[in-house]
Amino acid sequence: MRKWLRGSFRNRMFAAMLLTALAPLLLGGALMLRLQVQRTESGLARQAELQLEDLESALDELCAACGRITEDLAGSTVVHSAFHRGGGGSRTLYQVLYRTTEPLRDYMRFDIADSSGLCCYTTGAALPAQAMDTHWGLLLAAGGEPGLIFRSEPDGGLSAARAVRGHGGELLGYITASMDQTGFLRLFGERYNATCEVLLLDRQWRTVYYSRPAQAAETVSALRTQLLSGAPLTGADGEYRFYAARHEATGFTLILQQPRTFTGRVMDAIYVVSAFVGTLCVLLSLLCTWLLSRYLSQPVHQLDQAMGEVERGRLDVRLETGREDELGRLAGSFNRMTEEYRANLERNLRRQRELNETKLRMMQAQLNPHFLYNTLDTVKWLGVAHHVPQVADLATNLAAILRAAISGNEIVTLDRELDLVERYLSIQSIRFGDRFTCEIDVQERYRSCLVPKLALQPLVENAILHGVADLEEGYIKLWAEEADGDLILTVSDNGPGIPREILDAVNCPDKQAPGGHLGLFNVDSIIRLHYGPGYGLSAAVLSGEGSQVRLRLPMGRKEDFYAEGSGR
């Protein structure tokens, strides 16, 4: 994988873009799904708690109202009189019974029974045919304890009983109340969501009321098993949440059964859909990322291929692109670079050919000096033999200048250069005689400075030929000085001065070879090639008469040159 990433810019771009696109999408989707599930379940739990509180409040009100009603009936003088008379069918008692039980008559049935458990009065449609057992169950508990006693019925439903006692404490009868499934449905029906179910259990977890009677036994059994094992209450199929509250007045347990929105099957379906959508997003991201990375990296790939072609020697490679962005400008820069590289290569090849030709000419020219040395040596000895010392001196000086000109040393000391100048002056003195004098005023401390070979001879030659050649008393002076850390060599004459066009040509930054003064141009070109554009020749016309040419060189000494060479 690392090799695959490192091997291609397109691969790295593809991986980076894919990670950038998928990571927020997948992580964000998973997080949003989890948050949505938690938010929904939290909202449903809060809703269930509110509904359970409302149901508990309704049951509290029912029990409280039932207690007041049975207490009022148990203390009513009309009821006591009816028990003392021992008769039934008292119209006045029915009026009291109906008026007192009016708040709960839609939910519960109230009965008045004698001490034997026989029902004498009722709010129901008819009196029960059999008497209730006073030695077991509800009536036994009511006769033994003061207050209202609540019990569940074996077949479901709620019953309550209160004993009626005379002034002497003797048992006169019972006030009973019963509530069946219909009554509970009326009581709880509008207090919980239609998707929920309500379950009311007694102390022994027997069903008092269940809004789904057919599933009461299965649900209660599953809840009992889960409660004993300590597991969360989820019902028989695990698709519900149960919220329970213990009712203090009756000791019953009120349970709200709420269906789970995100059941196992629902979550499996959500995961399947999420996986499908995620896979689709991954595929779309792969496609889009591949297309985008290809579009962005194609110019880089083309540039890489073009660079490979250039490395193999094809300099005519061009990148054709219509883009105007950074990659388009990069392609344009590559085209200009290859064009410039090709032009430079052609120039270098041309220069190399010229250099080879120059070397060939130099090697050919080096074959001739041996003949010239022998000829000059013959001329010298002929002068000596015929007693013509001028010829001997001329040959000796010319041989020395020629030997220096073709030697391999391009940089010499100023002292060596001045020796060549003096030999040249000796040759010219044979031609001009005493018509000019040349003064060389160079202090000893400058003589070890390094200068290009034959840099002063063209300046002196120019002063003789174009300055003092036509004078009877010509004067040339050569001196050295230091200025701003550089060596300044000046040659002046008292001739007619340098013509304006020659003066402008010498002093022009972009010098061209002036006609008749090729030596000056060559010296200036050599110095600039050696030391840079800050050095070279400058010329001026003196205020009186004559002219001077100045040569600026860096202050390099012989000992510094050798020290630098040894350091390298």
Coordinates of C-alpha atoms in Angstrom, one line a residue:
M1 CA 0.0 0.0 0.0
R2 CA 2.8 2.4 0.9
K3 CA 4.6 1.6 -2.3
W4 CA 1.4 2.1 -4.3
L5 CA 0.9 5.6 -2.6
R6 CA 4.5 6.6 -3.1
G7 CA 4.7 5.4 -6.7
S8 CA 2.2 7.9 -8.1
F9 CA 1.0 11.4 -7.4
R10 CA -2.4 10.4 -8.8
N11 CA -2.6 7.5 -6.3
R12 CA -1.8 9.8 -3.4
M13 CA -4.3 12.4 -4.6
F14 CA -6.9 9.7 -5.1
A15 CA -6.4 8.3 -1.6
A16 CA -6.4 11.7 0.0
M17 CA -9.6 12.8 -1.8
L18 CA -11.3 9.5 -1.1
L19 CA -10.5 9.7 2.6
T20 CA -11.6 13.3 2.8
A21 CA -14.9 12.4 1.1
L22 CA -15.7 9.1 2.9
A23 CA -14.5 9.8 6.4
P24 CA -16.9 12.6 7.2
L25 CA -19.7 10.9 5.3
L26 CA -19.5 7.5 7.1
L27 CA -18.6 8.9 10.5
G28 CA -21.2 11.6 10.3
G29 CA -23.9 9.1 9.1
A30 CA -23.1 6.7 11.9
L31 CA -23.0 9.4 14.5
M32 CA -26.3 11.0 13.2
L33 CA -28.0 7.5 13.2
R34 CA -26.9 6.9 16.8
L35 CA -27.9 10.4 17.9
Q36 CA -31.3 10.0 16.2
V37 CA -31.9 6.6 17.9
Q38 CA -31.0 8.0 21.3
R39 CA -33.0 11.1 20.8
T40 CA -36.1 9.1 19.7
E41 CA -35.8 6.7 22.6
S42 CA -35.2 9.5 25.1
G43 CA -38.3 11.3 23.8
L44 CA -40.4 8.1 24.0
A45 CA -39.2 7.4 27.5
R46 CA -40.1 10.8 28.6
Q47 CA -43.5 10.5 27.0
A48 CA -44.1 7.1 28.7
E49 CA -43.1 8.5 32.1
L50 CA -45.6 11.3 31.7
Q51 CA -48.3 8.9 30.6
L52 CA -47.5 6.6 33.6
E53 CA -47.8 9.6 35.9
D54 CA -51.2 10.5 34.5
L55 CA -52.4 6.8 34.8
E56 CA -51.2 6.7 38.4
S57 CA -52.9 10.0 39.2
A58 CA -56.1 8.6 37.7
L59 CA -55.9 5.5 39.9
D60 CA -55.1 7.6 42.9
E61 CA -58.2 9.7 42.3
L62 CA -60.3 6.6 41.8
C63 CA -59.1 5.0 45.0
A64 CA -59.5 8.2 47.0
A65 CA -63.0 8.8 45.6
C66 CA -63.9 5.1 46.3
G67 CA -62.7 5.5 49.9
R68 CA -64.8 8.7 50.4
I69 CA -67.9 7.1 48.9
T70 CA -67.7 3.9 50.9
E71 CA -66.9 5.9 54.1
D72 CA -70.0 8.1 53.5
L73 CA -72.2 5.1 52.9
A74 CA -70.8 3.2 55.9
G75 CA -71.6 6.2 58.1
S76 CA -75.0 7.0 56.6
T77 CA -78.0 6.8 59.0
V78 CA -80.2 5.6 56.2
V79 CA -77.9 2.6 55.7
H80 CA -77.8 1.9 59.4
S81 CA -81.6 2.1 59.6
A82 CA -82.0 -0.3 56.7
F83 CA -79.7 -2.8 58.4
H84 CA -81.6 -2.5 61.7
R85 CA -84.9 -3.1 59.9
G86 CA -83.5 -6.0 58.1
G87 CA -85.5 -5.3 55.0
G88 CA -84.5 -4.5 51.4
G89 CA -85.8 -2.4 48.6
S90 CA -85.7 0.9 50.6
R91 CA -86.3 3.6 48.0
T92 CA -84.6 6.2 50.2
L93 CA -81.5 4.1 50.6
Y94 CA -81.3 3.7 46.8
Q95 CA -81.6 7.4 46.4
V96 CA -78.7 7.9 48.9
L97 CA -76.7 5.1 47.1
Y98 CA -77.1 6.6 43.7
R99 CA -76.4 10.1 44.8
T100 CA -73.3 9.2 46.8
T101 CA -71.8 6.9 44.1
E102 CA -72.5 9.3 41.2
P103 CA -68.7 10.3 40.7
L104 CA -67.6 6.7 40.2
R105 CA -70.8 5.0 38.9
D106 CA -69.5 5.0 35.3
Y107 CA -66.4 3.1 36.4
M108 CA -67.4 0.9 39.4
R109 CA -70.4 -1.0 40.7
F110 CA -71.3 -0.4 44.4
D111 CA -73.1 -3.0 46.5
I112 CA -74.5 -3.0 50.1
A113 CA -74.5 -6.4 51.7
D114 CA -75.6 -7.6 55.1
S115 CA -73.5 -9.2 57.7
S116 CA -74.0 -12.7 56.0
G117 CA -72.6 -11.4 52.7
L118 CA -76.0 -11.2 51.0
C119 CA -76.2 -8.3 48.7
C120 CA -79.3 -6.2 49.5
Y121 CA -78.7 -3.0 47.4
T122 CA -76.7 -2.4 44.2
T123 CA -76.0 0.2 41.5
G124 CA -75.8 -2.7 39.0
A125 CA -78.6 -4.0 36.8
A126 CA -79.6 -6.8 39.2
L127 CA -78.8 -8.1 42.6
P128 CA -76.3 -11.1 42.8
A129 CA -78.0 -14.4 43.2
Q130 CA -75.5 -15.7 45.8
A131 CA -74.2 -14.3 49.0
M132 CA -70.4 -13.5 49.3
D133 CA -68.3 -15.6 51.6
T134 CA -67.6 -13.7 54.8
H135 CA -65.0 -16.3 56.0
W136 CA -62.5 -15.9 53.2
G137 CA -61.2 -13.3 50.9
L138 CA -62.2 -9.7 50.7
L139 CA -65.1 -9.6 53.3
L140 CA -63.0 -11.4 55.9
A141 CA -60.3 -8.8 55.5
A142 CA -62.8 -6.0 55.6
G143 CA -64.4 -7.3 58.7
G144 CA -61.1 -7.6 60.5
E145 CA -59.5 -4.3 59.5
P146 CA -60.8 -0.7 59.6
G147 CA -60.9 1.3 56.4
L148 CA -61.2 0.3 52.7
I149 CA -59.6 -3.0 51.6
F150 CA -58.7 -3.6 47.9
R151 CA -58.3 -7.0 46.3
S152 CA -58.0 -8.4 42.8
E153 CA -60.6 -10.7 41.4
P154 CA -59.5 -14.2 40.2
D155 CA -60.7 -13.5 36.6
G156 CA -59.4 -9.9 36.6
G157 CA -60.9 -6.8 38.0
L158 CA -60.7 -4.8 41.2
S159 CA -62.8 -5.2 44.3
A160 CA -63.0 -3.1 47.5
A161 CA -64.9 -3.5 50.7
R162 CA -65.5 -1.6 53.9
A163 CA -67.3 -3.0 57.0
V164 CA -70.4 -1.1 58.3
R165 CA -70.6 -1.2 62.1
G166 CA -73.2 0.1 64.6
H167 CA -72.7 2.5 67.5
G168 CA -71.7 -0.4 69.7
G169 CA -69.2 -1.7 67.2
E170 CA -71.3 -4.6 66.1
L171 CA -71.0 -5.7 62.4
L172 CA -74.0 -4.6 60.4
G173 CA -72.9 -5.3 56.8
Y174 CA -70.5 -4.4 54.1
I175 CA -70.1 -1.7 51.4
T176 CA -68.4 -3.2 48.4
A177 CA -67.2 -1.8 45.1
S178 CA -66.1 -3.7 42.0
M179 CA -64.5 -2.6 38.8
D180 CA -64.3 -4.8 35.7
Q181 CA -62.2 -4.4 32.5
T182 CA -64.8 -2.0 31.0
G183 CA -64.4 0.3 34.0
F184 CA -60.6 0.3 33.7
L185 CA -60.9 1.0 30.0
R186 CA -63.1 4.0 30.7
L187 CA -60.7 5.2 33.4
F188 CA -57.4 4.7 31.5
G189 CA -58.6 4.9 27.9
E190 CA -57.7 8.5 27.1
R191 CA -54.6 8.8 29.3
Y192 CA -52.1 6.9 27.3
N193 CA -51.0 6.6 23.6
A194 CA -52.9 4.2 21.5
T195 CA -49.7 2.3 20.6
C196 CA -49.1 1.6 24.3
E197 CA -50.7 -0.9 26.7
V198 CA -51.6 -0.7 30.4
L199 CA -51.1 -3.5 32.9
L200 CA -52.2 -3.4 36.5
L201 CA -51.0 -6.2 38.8
D202 CA -51.7 -7.0 42.5
R203 CA -49.1 -7.8 45.2
Q204 CA -48.9 -11.4 43.9
W205 CA -48.4 -10.2 40.3
R206 CA -51.8 -11.4 39.3
T207 CA -53.5 -9.5 36.6
V208 CA -56.0 -6.9 37.7
Y209 CA -56.3 -5.2 34.3
Y210 CA -54.6 -5.5 31.0
S211 CA -55.6 -3.6 27.9
R212 CA -54.8 -6.7 25.8
P213 CA -56.5 -9.5 27.8
A214 CA -55.7 -12.3 25.4
Q215 CA -51.9 -11.8 26.0
A216 CA -52.1 -11.1 29.7
A217 CA -50.8 -14.5 30.9
E218 CA -47.9 -14.6 28.4
T219 CA -46.8 -11.1 29.2
V220 CA -47.0 -11.4 33.0
S221 CA -45.1 -14.7 32.9
A222 CA -42.3 -13.1 30.8
L223 CA -42.1 -10.1 33.1
R224 CA -42.0 -12.3 36.2
T225 CA -39.2 -14.3 34.7
Q226 CA -37.2 -11.2 33.7
L227 CA -37.8 -9.5 37.0
L228 CA -36.5 -12.6 39.0
S229 CA -33.4 -12.8 36.7
G230 CA -32.6 -9.1 37.1
A231 CA -32.9 -8.5 33.3
P232 CA -34.5 -5.4 31.9
L233 CA -38.3 -5.7 31.4
T234 CA -38.9 -6.3 27.7
G235 CA -41.8 -8.6 27.6
A236 CA -42.2 -12.0 25.9
D237 CA -40.8 -11.0 22.4
G238 CA -38.4 -8.3 23.6
E239 CA -40.1 -5.6 21.5
Y240 CA -41.4 -3.5 24.3
R241 CA -40.3 -1.2 27.1
F242 CA -42.1 -1.4 30.4
Y243 CA -42.4 1.5 32.9
A244 CA -43.7 0.5 36.3
A245 CA -44.9 2.4 39.3
R246 CA -46.1 1.0 42.7
H247 CA -49.5 2.3 43.8
E248 CA -49.3 3.0 47.5
A249 CA -53.0 3.0 48.3
T250 CA -53.7 -0.4 46.9
G251 CA -50.2 -2.0 46.8
F252 CA -50.7 -2.8 43.2
T253 CA -48.2 -2.3 40.4
L254 CA -49.1 -0.1 37.5
I255 CA -47.2 -0.8 34.3
L256 CA -47.1 1.0 31.0
Q257 CA -46.1 -1.1 28.0
Q258 CA -44.6 0.9 25.2
P259 CA -43.5 -0.6 21.9
R260 CA -39.9 -0.1 21.1
T261 CA -39.4 2.0 18.0
F262 CA -36.0 0.5 17.3
T263 CA -36.5 -3.1 17.8
G264 CA -34.0 -5.8 16.8
R265 CA -35.7 -6.3 13.5
V266 CA -36.0 -2.5 12.9
M267 CA -32.3 -2.0 13.7
D268 CA -31.4 -4.8 11.4
A269 CA -33.4 -3.2 8.7
I270 CA -31.8 0.2 9.4
Y271 CA -28.3 -1.4 9.3
V272 CA -29.1 -3.1 6.0
V273 CA -30.4 0.1 4.5
S274 CA -27.4 2.0 6.0
A275 CA -25.0 -0.5 4.6
F276 CA -26.6 -0.3 1.2
V277 CA -26.6 3.5 1.2
G278 CA -23.0 3.5 2.6
T279 CA -21.9 1.1 -0.2
L280 CA -23.6 3.2 -2.8
C281 CA -21.9 6.3 -1.3
V282 CA -18.5 4.6 -1.4
L283 CA -19.0 3.6 -5.0
L284 CA -20.1 7.1 -6.0
S285 CA -17.2 8.5 -4.0
L286 CA -14.8 6.1 -5.7
L287 CA -16.1 7.1 -9.1
C288 CA -16.2 10.9 -8.4
T289 CA -12.8 10.8 -6.7
W290 CA -11.2 8.8 -9.5
L291 CA -12.6 11.2 -12.2
L292 CA -11.5 14.3 -10.2
S293 CA -8.1 12.9 -9.3
R294 CA -7.6 12.0 -13.0
Y295 CA -8.6 15.4 -14.1
L296 CA -6.4 17.1 -11.6
S297 CA -3.4 14.8 -12.0
Q298 CA -3.5 14.4 -15.8
P299 CA -1.4 17.6 -16.4
V300 CA 1.1 16.4 -13.8
H301 CA 1.2 13.0 -15.5
Q302 CA 1.7 14.6 -18.9
L303 CA 4.4 16.8 -17.5
D304 CA 6.1 13.7 -16.0
Q305 CA 6.0 11.9 -19.3
A306 CA 7.3 15.0 -21.1
M307 CA 10.2 15.2 -18.6
G308 CA 11.0 11.6 -19.3
E309 CA 11.1 12.3 -23.0
V310 CA 13.5 15.2 -22.3
E311 CA 15.7 13.0 -20.2
R312 CA 15.9 10.6 -23.2
G313 CA 17.1 13.5 -25.4
R314 CA 13.9 14.6 -27.1
L315 CA 14.0 18.4 -26.8
D316 CA 11.1 19.0 -29.3
V317 CA 8.5 17.8 -26.7
R318 CA 5.7 20.3 -26.2
L319 CA 2.8 20.2 -23.7
E320 CA -0.5 21.3 -25.3
T321 CA -3.0 22.5 -22.7
G322 CA -5.9 24.9 -22.7
R323 CA -5.9 25.3 -19.0
E324 CA -5.4 28.8 -17.5
D325 CA -4.7 27.7 -13.9
E326 CA -1.4 27.0 -12.2
L327 CA -1.0 23.7 -14.0
G328 CA -1.5 25.4 -17.3
R329 CA 1.1 28.0 -16.4
L330 CA 3.4 25.2 -15.3
A331 CA 3.0 23.6 -18.8
G332 CA 3.8 26.9 -20.4
S333 CA 6.9 27.2 -18.2
F334 CA 8.0 23.7 -19.2
N335 CA 7.6 24.5 -22.9
R336 CA 9.7 27.7 -22.4
M337 CA 12.3 25.7 -20.4
T338 CA 12.7 23.1 -23.0
E339 CA 12.9 25.7 -25.7
E340 CA 15.6 27.6 -23.8
Y341 CA 17.4 24.4 -22.9
R342 CA 17.4 23.4 -26.6
A343 CA 18.7 26.8 -27.6
N344 CA 21.4 26.7 -24.9
L345 CA 22.4 23.2 -26.0
E346 CA 22.7 24.5 -29.6
R347 CA 24.7 27.5 -28.4
N348 CA 27.0 25.2 -26.3
L349 CA 27.5 22.9 -29.3
R350 CA 28.3 25.8 -31.5
R351 CA 30.7 27.2 -28.9
Q352 CA 32.3 23.8 -28.5
R353 CA 32.8 23.5 -32.2
E354 CA 34.3 27.0 -32.2
L355 CA 36.5 26.1 -29.2
N356 CA 37.6 22.9 -30.9
E357 CA 38.5 24.9 -34.0
T358 CA 40.3 27.4 -31.9
K359 CA 42.3 24.7 -30.2
L360 CA 43.1 23.2 -33.5
R361 CA 44.3 26.5 -34.8
M362 CA 46.3 27.0 -31.6
M363 CA 47.9 23.6 -31.9
Q364 CA 48.7 24.3 -35.5
A365 CA 50.1 27.7 -34.5
Q366 CA 52.3 26.1 -31.9
L367 CA 54.0 24.1 -34.6
N368 CA 55.3 27.3 -36.3
P369 CA 57.1 29.1 -33.3
H370 CA 59.9 26.5 -33.4
F371 CA 60.6 27.6 -37.0
L372 CA 60.2 31.3 -35.9
Y373 CA 62.5 30.8 -32.9
N374 CA 65.2 29.2 -35.1
T375 CA 64.8 32.0 -37.7
L376 CA 65.0 34.8 -35.0
D377 CA 68.0 33.0 -33.5
T378 CA 69.7 33.0 -37.0
V379 CA 68.8 36.7 -37.4
K380 CA 70.3 37.4 -34.0
W381 CA 73.7 35.7 -34.8
L382 CA 73.8 37.3 -38.2
G383 CA 73.5 40.7 -36.5
V384 CA 76.3 39.8 -34.1
A385 CA 78.4 38.4 -36.9
H386 CA 78.0 41.5 -39.0
H387 CA 78.3 43.8 -36.1
V388 CA 74.7 45.1 -36.2
P389 CA 73.7 45.0 -32.5
Q390 CA 70.2 46.5 -33.3
V391 CA 69.3 43.5 -35.3
A392 CA 70.4 41.2 -32.5
D393 CA 68.4 43.1 -29.9
L394 CA 65.4 43.2 -32.1
A395 CA 65.4 39.5 -32.6
T396 CA 66.0 38.8 -28.9
N397 CA 63.1 41.1 -27.8
L398 CA 60.8 39.8 -30.4
A399 CA 61.5 36.2 -29.5
A400 CA 60.8 37.0 -25.8
I401 CA 57.5 38.6 -26.6
L402 CA 56.5 35.8 -29.0
R403 CA 57.4 33.2 -26.3
A404 CA 55.3 35.0 -23.7
A405 CA 52.3 35.3 -26.2
I406 CA 52.1 31.6 -26.8
S407 CA 52.9 30.4 -23.3
G408 CA 50.1 28.7 -21.3
N409 CA 50.1 31.2 -18.4
E410 CA 47.2 33.6 -18.8
I411 CA 47.9 35.5 -15.6
V412 CA 51.3 36.9 -14.9
T413 CA 52.8 39.3 -12.3
L414 CA 52.9 43.0 -13.1
D415 CA 56.7 42.9 -13.0
R416 CA 56.7 40.3 -15.8
E417 CA 54.2 42.3 -17.8
L418 CA 56.4 45.5 -17.4
D419 CA 59.4 43.5 -18.7
L420 CA 57.4 42.6 -21.8
V421 CA 56.4 46.3 -22.2
E422 CA 60.1 47.4 -21.9
R423 CA 61.0 44.8 -24.6
Y424 CA 58.3 46.2 -26.8
L425 CA 59.5 49.8 -26.2
S426 CA 63.0 48.6 -27.1
I427 CA 61.7 47.3 -30.5
Q428 CA 59.8 50.5 -31.1
S429 CA 62.8 52.7 -30.2
I430 CA 64.7 51.1 -33.1
R431 CA 61.9 52.3 -35.4
F432 CA 61.3 55.8 -34.0
G433 CA 64.6 56.6 -32.5
D434 CA 64.5 59.4 -29.9
R435 CA 61.2 60.8 -31.1
F436 CA 59.4 59.7 -27.9
T437 CA 60.2 58.7 -24.3
C438 CA 58.3 56.4 -22.1
E439 CA 58.4 56.7 -18.3
I440 CA 57.4 53.7 -16.2
D441 CA 56.5 54.8 -12.7
V442 CA 55.4 51.6 -10.8
Q443 CA 56.2 51.2 -7.1
E444 CA 57.8 48.0 -5.9
R445 CA 54.7 47.1 -3.8
Y446 CA 52.5 46.8 -7.0
R447 CA 54.9 44.7 -9.0
S448 CA 53.8 41.4 -7.4
C449 CA 50.1 42.1 -8.4
L450 CA 48.6 39.8 -10.9
V451 CA 47.4 41.0 -14.3
P452 CA 46.3 39.3 -17.5
K453 CA 49.1 38.5 -19.9
L454 CA 49.9 41.2 -22.5
A455 CA 47.3 43.6 -21.1
L456 CA 49.6 46.7 -21.0
Q457 CA 51.3 46.2 -24.4
P458 CA 48.2 47.1 -26.5
L459 CA 47.7 50.2 -24.4
V460 CA 51.4 51.3 -24.9
E461 CA 51.1 50.4 -28.6
N462 CA 48.0 52.5 -28.9
A463 CA 49.7 55.5 -27.3
I464 CA 52.7 55.2 -29.7
L465 CA 50.8 54.6 -32.9
H466 CA 47.8 56.9 -32.4
G467 CA 49.4 59.3 -29.9
V468 CA 53.0 60.3 -30.3
A469 CA 54.0 58.7 -33.7
D470 CA 53.8 62.0 -35.5
L471 CA 55.5 64.1 -32.7
E472 CA 59.1 65.1 -32.4
E473 CA 59.0 65.0 -28.6
G474 CA 56.5 62.4 -27.6
Y475 CA 56.0 61.5 -24.0
I476 CA 54.3 58.4 -22.6
K477 CA 53.8 57.6 -19.0
L478 CA 52.7 54.4 -17.3
W479 CA 52.0 54.3 -13.6
A480 CA 50.1 52.2 -11.0
E481 CA 48.0 53.3 -8.1
E482 CA 45.3 51.9 -5.8
A483 CA 41.7 53.0 -5.6
D484 CA 38.9 51.5 -3.5
G485 CA 40.9 48.3 -3.1
D486 CA 41.5 47.9 -6.8
L487 CA 44.6 48.2 -8.9
I488 CA 44.6 51.1 -11.5
L489 CA 47.1 51.1 -14.3
T490 CA 47.1 54.2 -16.4
V491 CA 48.9 55.0 -19.7
S492 CA 48.9 58.6 -20.9
D493 CA 50.4 60.4 -23.8
N494 CA 50.8 64.0 -25.1
G495 CA 49.3 63.2 -28.5
P496 CA 46.4 64.8 -30.3
G497 CA 43.9 62.9 -28.1
I498 CA 41.4 60.1 -28.8
P499 CA 38.6 60.9 -31.3
R500 CA 35.2 61.3 -29.9
E501 CA 33.7 58.2 -31.5
I502 CA 36.6 56.1 -30.3
L503 CA 36.3 57.6 -26.8
D504 CA 32.5 56.9 -26.7
A505 CA 33.1 53.4 -27.9
V506 CA 35.7 52.6 -25.2
N507 CA 33.6 54.1 -22.4
C508 CA 30.3 52.6 -23.5
P509 CA 29.0 49.8 -21.2
D510 CA 28.1 47.6 -24.2
K511 CA 31.4 47.9 -26.0
Q512 CA 31.8 47.2 -29.7
A513 CA 35.2 46.7 -31.4
P514 CA 36.3 50.2 -32.6
G515 CA 37.9 50.3 -35.9
G516 CA 41.7 50.6 -35.7
H517 CA 41.7 49.9 -32.0
L518 CA 41.1 46.2 -31.9
G519 CA 43.7 45.8 -29.2
L520 CA 41.9 48.0 -26.7
F521 CA 38.7 46.0 -27.3
N522 CA 40.4 42.7 -26.8
V523 CA 42.1 43.8 -23.6
D524 CA 38.7 45.1 -22.2
S525 CA 36.9 41.9 -23.2
I526 CA 39.6 39.6 -21.6
I527 CA 39.4 41.6 -18.3
R528 CA 35.6 41.5 -18.2
L529 CA 35.6 37.8 -18.9
H530 CA 38.1 37.2 -16.1
Y531 CA 36.8 39.6 -13.4
G532 CA 33.3 40.7 -14.3
P533 CA 31.6 43.9 -15.7
G534 CA 32.9 46.1 -12.9
Y535 CA 36.5 46.0 -14.3
G536 CA 38.0 46.9 -17.6
L537 CA 39.1 49.9 -19.7
S538 CA 38.1 53.5 -19.5
A539 CA 39.5 56.4 -21.6
A540 CA 39.6 60.2 -21.3
V541 CA 40.9 63.2 -23.1
L542 CA 43.2 65.4 -21.0
S543 CA 42.3 69.1 -20.6
G544 CA 45.5 70.3 -22.2
E545 CA 46.6 67.8 -24.8
G546 CA 46.9 64.1 -25.1
S547 CA 44.8 61.3 -23.7
Q548 CA 44.9 58.6 -21.1
V549 CA 43.6 55.0 -20.8
R550 CA 42.9 53.5 -17.4
L551 CA 42.9 49.8 -16.7
R552 CA 41.0 48.7 -13.5
L553 CA 41.9 45.3 -12.0
P554 CA 41.2 43.6 -8.7
M555 CA 44.1 43.8 -6.2
G556 CA 45.3 40.2 -6.5
R557 CA 48.9 39.5 -5.5
K558 CA 51.2 36.6 -6.4
E559 CA 51.5 35.3 -2.8
D560 CA 47.7 35.4 -2.4
F561 CA 47.3 33.5 -5.7
Y562 CA 49.7 30.7 -4.5
A563 CA 48.2 30.6 -1.0
E564 CA 44.7 30.1 -2.6
G565 CA 46.1 27.5 -4.9
S566 CA 47.7 25.6 -2.0
G567 CA 44.5 25.9 0.0
R568 CA 42.6 24.2 -2.8

